[in-house]
Amino acid sequence: MPLQRSEVVDMALKLLDDIGLDALSTRRLAGELDVRPGALYWHVASKQDLLDALTEKILDGLPELPSAPGTSWRDEARGLAAGLRDALLAHRDGARLLAGAVSPGPNRLAIADRMMGALSRTGAPLDAAAYGNDTVMSYITGFVLQEQSESLDTSEVDESQREALFDAERYPYLAVWARSWTPDSRRLSFEAGLDILLEGLSVYLAREAEKAPHPRTGPGASSK
Amino acid sequence: MPLQRSEVVDMALKLLDDIGLDALSTRRLAGELDVRPGALYWHVASKQDLLDALTEKILDGLPELPSAPGTSWRDEARGLAAGLRDALLAHRDGARLLAGAVSPGPNRLAIADRMMGALSRTGAPLDAAAYGNDTVMSYITGFVLQEQSESLDTSEVDESQREALFDAERYPYLAVWARSWTPDSRRLSFEAGLDILLEGLSVYLAREAEKAPHPRTGPGASSK
DNA sequence: ACCTGAACACCGTTCAAGT
DNA sequence: ACCTGAACACCGTTCAAGT
């Protein structure tokens, strides 16, 4: 029974979780599938093609994330954002995968579309919704990227650098903060940041909605 | 005259701009410096060490970015954010470099410290300022990462995928937006996002300042 | 249709030995 | 102190040839 593309992708995802993105090589993957390296290229066009497929797989199900009919645009945006973060955190180097993907697949496009739809329900024009979407997506990517990177909190940092952080002479604010840092600060930080974003978005989108009180460009509008 | 560490870093930066991060190998760099690959390891501990040094070099001068004495916290935060984006855009793959750095150097720490200082001037406690700082930094990193990635706008995308974007059936909002996309949309998007963030921050920080009306933990406070 | 064998042109890193 | 020579253990990708 011949190898299927889906088996290649599945095994790659398993391997990713085991050894991380840096160690995930086509040769290692081929070994795991008991084929020669060249065999993979019958199923994927390139390693990047494989990584793009992996990215899509990680986002599977997210666009279909349910939202109750009466949900406010804000809650829907929040749910989508939280869902995206969860999806990225569910696999090792998930955010790096997303950031490195070159061709956005259906899942990614659908997520962006849903987010824009939610933001549009404020009455803001589509360009404002697109800016808002960009902002939220950038935030999530940047945040989880830091969250999953092996620095600072992984406690594998050398001491000299830890000391630098506490150097109150050079970094008065950081130093004080570093002292009160706790393991779940990052979760709280994500939620705080998301609230900040949504707060800012509601102000911004309302203002843009006023500027353009009769939106004609939205998908719901007539085209004449 | 022997090679200096600084020459290695300088040449690496030049090479980065020429060929990009993916093509920047220690062997190629050694060739450019007219030494054998092994020679580099006298000057840098590892490739990652070199990349960290590169990251710091890209951020050089940023922490000393002047701010007029009467500048509001908001304008200082905005200036710092814009400065960071400019610094990252000034070199190929700048954002990827920042995102991939494992040990934050003095410049990076100083930028974070200055940002926290600005946010603290609202009267908000330090943990709120730290959350705010995280949010802004995540946003900038995520945004420029996308900006510098070779997808969509580089016009090197295959047609099938461009079509998908315009598929109004599947992605009603994206499709409409894609039609009106212009080259400097990204600049406008960054500024819009930054404003959204600052708007949200001012609400959030003011609220946190009220909750804790007598901040004692800041560097300016007495320690008794 | 799917895979092997074998090659091509590379990697990062180490380390004895040279100067 | 700084570098070479040479090796070790890898990479991604291609493609004729096999089945």
Coordinates of C-alpha atoms (C1' of nucleotides) in Angstrom, one line a residue:
Chain A
M1 CA 0.0 0.0 0.0
P2 CA 1.6 3.2 -1.2
L3 CA 2.3 6.2 1.0
Q4 CA -0.3 8.9 1.0
R5 CA 0.3 12.7 1.2
S6 CA -1.8 12.8 4.3
E7 CA 0.4 10.2 6.0
V8 CA 3.4 12.3 5.3
V9 CA 1.8 15.4 6.8
D10 CA 0.5 13.4 9.8
M11 CA 3.9 12.0 10.6
A12 CA 5.5 15.4 10.1
L13 CA 3.2 16.9 12.7
K14 CA 4.0 14.1 15.2
L15 CA 7.6 14.5 14.6
L16 CA 7.3 18.3 15.0
D17 CA 5.9 17.9 18.4
D18 CA 8.7 15.4 19.3
I19 CA 11.7 17.1 18.1
G20 CA 10.8 20.7 17.1
L21 CA 10.9 22.6 13.9
D22 CA 14.7 23.1 13.8
A23 CA 15.3 19.3 13.9
L24 CA 12.5 18.5 11.6
S25 CA 14.3 17.5 8.4
T26 CA 13.0 15.8 5.3
R27 CA 15.6 13.1 5.7
R28 CA 14.6 12.4 9.3
L29 CA 10.9 12.4 8.2
A30 CA 11.7 10.0 5.4
G31 CA 13.4 7.7 7.9
E32 CA 10.4 7.7 10.2
L33 CA 8.2 6.7 7.2
D34 CA 10.7 4.0 6.1
V35 CA 11.3 5.5 2.7
R36 CA 14.3 7.1 1.0
P37 CA 14.5 10.9 1.2
G38 CA 13.7 11.3 -2.5
A39 CA 10.4 9.5 -2.1
L40 CA 8.9 12.4 -0.2
Y41 CA 9.1 14.6 -3.3
W42 CA 6.4 12.5 -5.0
H43 CA 4.0 13.7 -2.3
V44 CA 5.1 17.2 -1.6
A45 CA 6.6 19.8 -3.9
S46 CA 9.2 21.0 -1.4
K47 CA 9.8 21.2 2.3
Q48 CA 8.1 24.6 2.4
D49 CA 5.0 23.0 0.8
L50 CA 5.1 20.5 3.6
L51 CA 5.3 23.2 6.2
D52 CA 2.4 25.1 4.6
A53 CA 0.4 21.9 4.8
L54 CA 1.4 21.5 8.4
T55 CA 0.2 25.0 9.2
E56 CA -3.1 24.4 7.6
K57 CA -3.5 21.2 9.6
I58 CA -2.8 23.0 12.8
L59 CA -5.6 25.4 12.0
D60 CA -8.1 22.7 11.1
G61 CA -11.5 23.2 12.6
L62 CA -10.8 26.7 13.8
P63 CA -12.8 28.4 11.1
E64 CA -15.8 26.3 12.0
L65 CA -15.5 27.3 15.6
P66 CA -19.1 27.9 16.6
S67 CA -20.5 31.3 17.7
A68 CA -23.9 31.6 19.2
P69 CA -26.3 33.7 17.0
G70 CA -26.5 36.6 19.5
T71 CA -22.7 36.9 20.0
S72 CA -21.4 40.5 19.9
W73 CA -18.7 41.3 17.4
R74 CA -16.4 41.7 20.3
D75 CA -17.0 38.3 21.8
E76 CA -16.7 36.7 18.4
A77 CA -13.4 38.4 17.8
R78 CA -12.2 37.5 21.2
G79 CA -13.2 33.9 20.8
L80 CA -11.5 33.7 17.4
A81 CA -8.3 35.2 18.8
A82 CA -8.3 32.9 21.8
G83 CA -9.0 29.9 19.5
L84 CA -6.1 30.8 17.2
R85 CA -3.7 31.1 20.2
D86 CA -4.9 27.7 21.5
A87 CA -4.4 26.1 18.1
L88 CA -0.8 27.5 17.9
L89 CA 0.0 26.5 21.4
A90 CA -1.3 23.0 20.8
H91 CA 1.8 22.2 18.7
R92 CA 5.5 22.9 19.2
D93 CA 6.6 25.9 17.3
G94 CA 3.1 26.5 16.0
A95 CA 3.6 30.3 15.8
R96 CA 6.8 29.9 13.9
L97 CA 5.1 27.7 11.5
L98 CA 2.4 30.2 10.9
A99 CA 4.8 33.1 10.6
G100 CA 6.9 31.1 8.1
A101 CA 4.1 29.9 5.9
V102 CA 4.4 31.4 2.4
S103 CA 1.0 30.6 0.9
P104 CA -2.0 31.1 3.1
G105 CA -4.3 28.1 2.9
P106 CA -8.1 27.9 3.1
N107 CA -8.2 27.7 6.9
R108 CA -6.1 30.8 7.3
L109 CA -8.1 32.8 4.8
A110 CA -11.3 31.7 6.4
I111 CA -10.1 32.8 9.8
A112 CA -9.2 36.2 8.4
D113 CA -12.5 36.4 6.7
R114 CA -14.4 35.6 9.8
M115 CA -12.5 38.2 11.8
M116 CA -13.1 40.8 9.2
G117 CA -16.8 39.9 9.2
A118 CA -17.0 40.3 13.0
L119 CA -15.2 43.7 12.9
S120 CA -17.5 44.8 10.1
R121 CA -20.6 44.3 12.2
T122 CA -19.7 47.5 14.0
G123 CA -20.7 49.3 10.8
A124 CA -17.1 50.2 10.0
P125 CA -16.0 50.1 6.3
L126 CA -14.0 47.2 5.0
D127 CA -10.7 48.9 4.9
A128 CA -11.0 49.7 8.6
A129 CA -12.0 46.1 9.3
A130 CA -8.9 44.9 7.3
Y131 CA -6.6 47.1 9.4
G132 CA -8.2 45.8 12.5
N133 CA -7.8 42.2 11.4
D134 CA -4.1 42.8 10.5
T135 CA -3.6 44.3 14.0
V136 CA -5.2 41.4 15.8
M137 CA -3.4 38.8 13.7
S138 CA 0.0 40.5 14.1
Y139 CA -0.6 40.6 17.9
I140 CA -1.4 37.0 18.2
T141 CA 1.4 35.8 16.0
G142 CA 4.0 38.0 17.8
F143 CA 2.7 37.0 21.2
V144 CA 2.7 33.3 20.7
L145 CA 6.0 33.5 18.9
Q146 CA 7.5 34.9 22.1
E147 CA 5.6 32.5 24.2
Q148 CA 7.0 29.5 22.4
S149 CA 10.5 30.7 22.0
E150 CA 13.1 29.2 24.2
S151 CA 14.3 32.2 26.1
L152 CA 13.8 33.8 29.4
D153 CA 11.0 31.7 31.0
T154 CA 12.4 28.3 29.9
S155 CA 14.8 28.8 32.7
E156 CA 17.6 27.6 30.4
V157 CA 19.1 31.1 30.4
D158 CA 22.6 31.7 31.6
E159 CA 22.9 33.6 34.8
S160 CA 24.8 36.7 33.4
Q161 CA 21.7 37.6 31.5
R162 CA 19.3 37.0 34.3
E163 CA 21.4 39.4 36.3
A164 CA 21.2 42.0 33.6
L165 CA 17.5 41.9 33.8
F166 CA 17.6 42.7 37.5
D167 CA 20.1 45.5 37.0
A168 CA 18.0 48.4 38.5
E169 CA 20.6 50.9 37.5
R170 CA 20.3 50.3 33.8
Y171 CA 16.7 49.0 33.5
P172 CA 14.8 50.5 36.5
Y173 CA 11.3 49.4 35.3
L174 CA 12.3 46.0 34.0
A175 CA 14.2 45.2 37.2
V176 CA 11.2 45.9 39.4
W177 CA 8.9 43.9 37.1
A178 CA 11.2 40.9 36.8
R179 CA 11.1 40.5 40.6
S180 CA 7.3 39.9 40.6
W181 CA 7.2 37.7 37.5
T182 CA 5.2 34.5 37.9
P183 CA 4.8 31.6 35.5
D184 CA 1.2 32.4 34.4
S185 CA 2.0 36.1 33.8
R186 CA 2.1 35.3 30.1
R187 CA -1.5 34.0 30.1
L188 CA -2.6 37.1 31.9
S189 CA -0.6 39.2 29.6
F190 CA -2.2 37.7 26.5
E191 CA -5.7 38.4 27.9
A192 CA -4.8 41.9 28.9
G193 CA -3.4 42.6 25.5
L194 CA -6.4 41.2 23.8
D195 CA -8.7 43.4 25.9
I196 CA -6.5 46.4 25.1
L197 CA -6.8 45.6 21.5
L198 CA -10.6 45.2 21.6
E199 CA -11.0 48.3 23.6
G200 CA -9.0 50.2 21.0
L201 CA -10.8 48.6 18.1
S202 CA -14.2 49.5 19.4
V203 CA -13.2 53.2 19.6
Y204 CA -11.5 53.1 16.2
L205 CA -14.2 51.1 14.4
A206 CA -16.9 53.3 15.8
R207 CA -15.1 56.4 14.6
E208 CA -14.6 54.9 11.1
A209 CA -18.2 53.9 10.9
E210 CA -19.2 57.5 11.5
K211 CA -16.9 58.8 8.9
A212 CA -18.5 56.5 6.3
P213 CA -22.1 56.2 7.5
H214 CA -23.4 54.4 4.4
P215 CA -21.1 51.5 3.8
R216 CA -21.5 50.3 0.2
T217 CA -18.5 48.1 -0.2
G218 CA -19.5 45.3 2.2
P219 CA -20.6 41.9 0.9
G220 CA -24.1 42.5 2.2
A221 CA -24.5 45.7 0.1
S222 CA -26.1 45.9 -3.2
S223 CA -23.6 46.2 -6.0
K224 CA -25.3 49.0 -8.1
Chain B
M1 CA 46.1 41.9 11.3
P2 CA 43.8 39.4 12.8
L3 CA 40.1 39.3 12.3
Q4 CA 37.9 41.1 14.9
R5 CA 34.6 40.0 16.2
S6 CA 33.1 43.3 15.0
E7 CA 34.3 42.6 11.5
V8 CA 32.6 39.3 11.5
V9 CA 29.3 40.9 12.7
D10 CA 29.6 43.7 10.2
M11 CA 30.2 41.4 7.3
A12 CA 27.3 39.2 8.4
L13 CA 25.0 42.2 8.4
K14 CA 26.1 43.2 4.9
L15 CA 25.6 39.6 3.7
L16 CA 22.2 39.4 5.3
D17 CA 21.0 42.4 3.3
D18 CA 22.4 40.9 0.1
I19 CA 21.3 37.3 0.4
G20 CA 18.7 37.1 3.2
L21 CA 18.7 35.1 6.4
D22 CA 18.0 31.7 4.8
A23 CA 21.1 31.9 2.7
L24 CA 23.3 33.4 5.4
S25 CA 25.5 30.4 6.3
T26 CA 28.6 30.4 8.4
R27 CA 30.5 28.9 5.5
R28 CA 29.4 31.5 3.1
L29 CA 30.3 34.2 5.7
A30 CA 33.7 32.6 6.2
G31 CA 34.3 32.7 2.5
E32 CA 33.4 36.4 2.3
L33 CA 36.0 37.1 5.1
D34 CA 38.6 34.9 3.4
V35 CA 39.0 32.5 6.2
R36 CA 38.1 28.8 6.7
P37 CA 34.7 28.1 8.4
G38 CA 36.3 27.0 11.6
A39 CA 38.0 30.3 12.1
L40 CA 34.7 32.0 12.9
Y41 CA 34.4 29.9 16.0
W42 CA 37.2 31.8 17.6
H43 CA 35.1 35.0 17.4
V44 CA 31.6 33.7 18.0
A45 CA 30.3 30.9 20.2
S46 CA 27.8 29.6 17.6
K47 CA 25.7 30.8 14.7
Q48 CA 23.0 31.7 17.1
D49 CA 25.4 33.9 19.0
L50 CA 26.2 35.6 15.8
L51 CA 22.5 36.2 15.0
D52 CA 22.0 37.6 18.5
A53 CA 24.8 40.0 17.9
L54 CA 23.3 40.9 14.6
T55 CA 20.0 41.6 16.3
E56 CA 21.6 43.9 18.8
K57 CA 23.4 45.7 16.0
I58 CA 20.2 46.4 14.2
L59 CA 18.8 48.0 17.3
D60 CA 21.8 50.2 17.9
G61 CA 21.0 53.7 18.6
L62 CA 17.3 53.0 19.2
P63 CA 17.3 53.2 23.0
E64 CA 18.9 56.6 22.7
L65 CA 16.3 57.9 20.4
P66 CA 15.6 61.4 21.7
S67 CA 12.3 62.5 23.2
A68 CA 11.6 66.1 24.0
P69 CA 11.1 66.8 27.7
G70 CA 7.4 67.6 27.4
T71 CA 6.5 64.5 25.3
S72 CA 3.4 62.7 26.4
W73 CA 3.6 59.0 27.3
R74 CA 1.5 58.3 24.2
D75 CA 3.8 60.2 21.8
E76 CA 6.9 58.6 23.4
A77 CA 5.4 55.1 23.0
R78 CA 4.4 55.9 19.5
G79 CA 7.9 57.2 18.6
L80 CA 9.5 54.2 20.2
A81 CA 7.2 51.8 18.3
A82 CA 7.7 53.6 15.0
G83 CA 11.5 53.6 15.6
L84 CA 11.6 49.9 16.3
R85 CA 9.6 49.2 13.1
D86 CA 12.0 51.4 11.1
A87 CA 15.0 49.6 12.6
L88 CA 13.6 46.2 11.7
L89 CA 12.7 47.3 8.2
A90 CA 16.1 48.8 7.6
H91 CA 17.6 45.3 7.2
R92 CA 16.4 42.3 5.4
D93 CA 14.6 39.8 7.6
G94 CA 15.0 42.1 10.6
A95 CA 11.9 41.0 12.3
R96 CA 12.8 37.3 11.9
L97 CA 16.1 38.1 13.5
L98 CA 14.4 39.7 16.4
A99 CA 11.9 36.9 16.8
G100 CA 14.6 34.3 16.6
A101 CA 17.0 35.9 19.1
V102 CA 17.4 33.8 22.2
S103 CA 19.2 36.1 24.6
P104 CA 17.9 39.7 24.7
G105 CA 20.9 42.1 24.6
P106 CA 21.2 45.5 26.2
N107 CA 19.5 47.4 23.4
R108 CA 16.5 45.2 23.5
L109 CA 16.2 45.4 27.3
A110 CA 16.7 49.2 27.2
I111 CA 13.9 49.5 24.6
A112 CA 11.5 47.5 26.8
D113 CA 12.6 49.5 29.8
R114 CA 11.9 52.8 28.1
M115 CA 8.5 51.6 26.8
M116 CA 7.5 50.5 30.3
G117 CA 8.7 53.8 31.7
A118 CA 6.5 55.6 29.2
L119 CA 3.5 53.5 30.0
S120 CA 4.1 53.9 33.7
R121 CA 3.8 57.7 33.5
T122 CA 0.0 57.2 33.2
G123 CA 0.1 56.2 36.9
A124 CA -0.6 52.6 36.1
P125 CA 1.2 50.0 38.2
L126 CA 4.2 48.2 36.8
D127 CA 2.5 44.9 36.0
A128 CA 0.0 46.8 33.8
A129 CA 2.9 48.6 32.1
A130 CA 4.6 45.2 31.5
Y131 CA 1.4 43.8 30.0
G132 CA 1.2 46.9 27.8
N133 CA 4.8 46.6 26.8
D134 CA 4.3 42.9 25.9
T135 CA 1.3 43.9 23.8
V136 CA 3.1 46.6 21.8
M137 CA 6.2 44.5 21.2
S138 CA 4.2 41.5 20.1
Y139 CA 2.3 43.7 17.7
I140 CA 5.3 45.2 16.1
T141 CA 7.1 41.9 15.8
G142 CA 4.1 40.2 14.3
F143 CA 3.4 43.0 12.0
V144 CA 6.9 43.5 10.5
L145 CA 7.3 39.8 10.3
Q146 CA 4.4 39.7 7.9
E147 CA 5.6 42.8 6.2
Q148 CA 9.0 41.3 5.4
S149 CA 7.8 37.8 4.6
E150 CA 7.7 36.9 0.9
S151 CA 4.1 36.2 0.4
L152 CA 1.1 37.9 -1.2
D153 CA 2.4 41.4 -1.9
T154 CA 5.8 40.4 -3.3
S155 CA 3.7 39.5 -6.4
E156 CA 5.6 36.2 -6.7
V157 CA 2.4 34.3 -5.8
D158 CA 1.0 31.7 -8.0
E159 CA -2.3 32.6 -9.6
S160 CA -4.4 29.8 -8.1
Q161 CA -3.9 31.3 -4.7
R162 CA -4.6 34.9 -5.9
E163 CA -7.8 33.7 -7.3
A164 CA -8.7 32.0 -4.0
L165 CA -8.4 35.4 -2.3
F166 CA -10.9 36.9 -4.6
D167 CA -13.3 34.0 -4.2
A168 CA -16.3 36.0 -2.9
E169 CA -18.3 32.8 -2.3
R170 CA -15.9 31.5 0.3
Y171 CA -14.4 34.7 1.7
P172 CA -16.9 37.5 1.2
Y173 CA -15.0 40.1 3.2
L174 CA -11.5 39.2 2.1
A175 CA -12.6 39.2 -1.5
V176 CA -14.0 42.8 -1.4
W177 CA -11.0 44.0 0.5
A178 CA -8.4 42.4 -1.9
R179 CA -9.9 44.4 -4.7
S180 CA -9.0 47.7 -3.1
W181 CA -5.6 46.7 -1.8
T182 CA -2.9 49.2 -2.7
P183 CA 0.9 49.0 -2.1
D184 CA 1.0 51.4 0.9
S185 CA -1.9 49.7 2.6
R186 CA 0.6 48.1 4.9
R187 CA 2.0 51.4 6.1
L188 CA -1.4 52.7 6.8
S189 CA -2.3 49.5 8.5
F190 CA 0.7 49.7 10.8
E191 CA -0.3 53.2 11.8
A192 CA -3.9 52.3 12.3
G193 CA -3.0 49.4 14.4
L194 CA -0.6 51.5 16.5
D195 CA -3.4 54.0 17.1
I196 CA -5.8 51.2 18.0
L197 CA -3.3 49.9 20.5
L198 CA -2.6 53.3 22.1
E199 CA -6.3 54.0 22.3
G200 CA -6.8 50.7 24.1
L201 CA -3.8 51.3 26.3
S202 CA -4.9 54.6 27.5
V203 CA -8.2 53.2 28.6
Y204 CA -6.6 50.1 30.2
L205 CA -3.8 52.0 31.9
A206 CA -6.1 54.6 33.3
R207 CA -8.4 51.9 34.7
E208 CA -5.5 50.1 36.3
A209 CA -4.2 53.4 37.7
E210 CA -7.5 53.9 39.5
K211 CA -7.5 50.4 40.9
A212 CA -4.1 51.1 42.5
P213 CA -4.1 54.8 43.2
H214 CA -0.9 54.8 45.3
P215 CA 1.7 52.9 43.2
R216 CA 4.5 51.9 45.5
T217 CA 6.4 49.5 43.3
G218 CA 7.7 51.9 40.7
P219 CA 11.4 52.8 40.5
G220 CA 10.5 56.3 41.6
A221 CA 8.9 55.2 44.8
S222 CA 10.5 55.0 48.2
S223 CA 11.3 51.5 49.3
K224 CA 10.2 51.6 52.8
Chain C
dA1 C1' 2.0 5.4 -10.0
dC2 C1' 5.4 5.3 -6.7
dC3 C1' 9.9 4.4 -5.0
dT4 C1' 15.1 3.5 -4.9
dG5 C1' 20.0 4.6 -5.7
dA6 C1' 23.0 7.7 -6.2
dA7 C1' 24.5 11.8 -6.7
dC8 C1' 25.0 17.3 -6.2
dA9 C1' 25.8 21.0 -3.7
dC10 C1' 25.6 22.3 0.4
dC11 C1' 25.2 22.8 6.1
dG12 C1' 27.1 23.9 11.6
dT13 C1' 30.6 22.5 14.5
dT14 C1' 34.9 20.5 16.6
dC15 C1' 39.7 20.1 17.3
dA16 C1' 44.4 18.7 16.7
dA17 C1' 48.0 20.9 14.6
dG18 C1' 50.2 24.8 12.8
dT19 C1' 52.1 29.9 13.1
Chain D
dA1 C1' 46.2 34.5 20.1
dC2 C1' 44.4 33.2 16.0
dC3 C1' 43.8 30.2 12.1
dT4 C1' 44.1 25.9 9.0
dG5 C1' 43.1 21.2 7.6
dA6 C1' 40.4 17.8 7.9
dA7 C1' 37.0 15.5 9.5
dC8 C1' 32.0 14.3 11.6
dA9 C1' 27.3 14.1 11.1
dC10 C1' 24.3 16.1 8.8
dC11 C1' 21.1 19.0 5.1
dG12 C1' 17.2 19.8 0.6
dT13 C1' 16.6 18.4 -3.9
dT14 C1' 16.9 16.0 -8.5
dC15 C1' 16.5 12.3 -11.5
dA16 C1' 17.5 8.2 -14.1
dA17 C1' 16.3 3.7 -13.3
dG18 C1' 13.6 0.2 -11.3
dT19 C1' 9.0 -2.1 -10.1

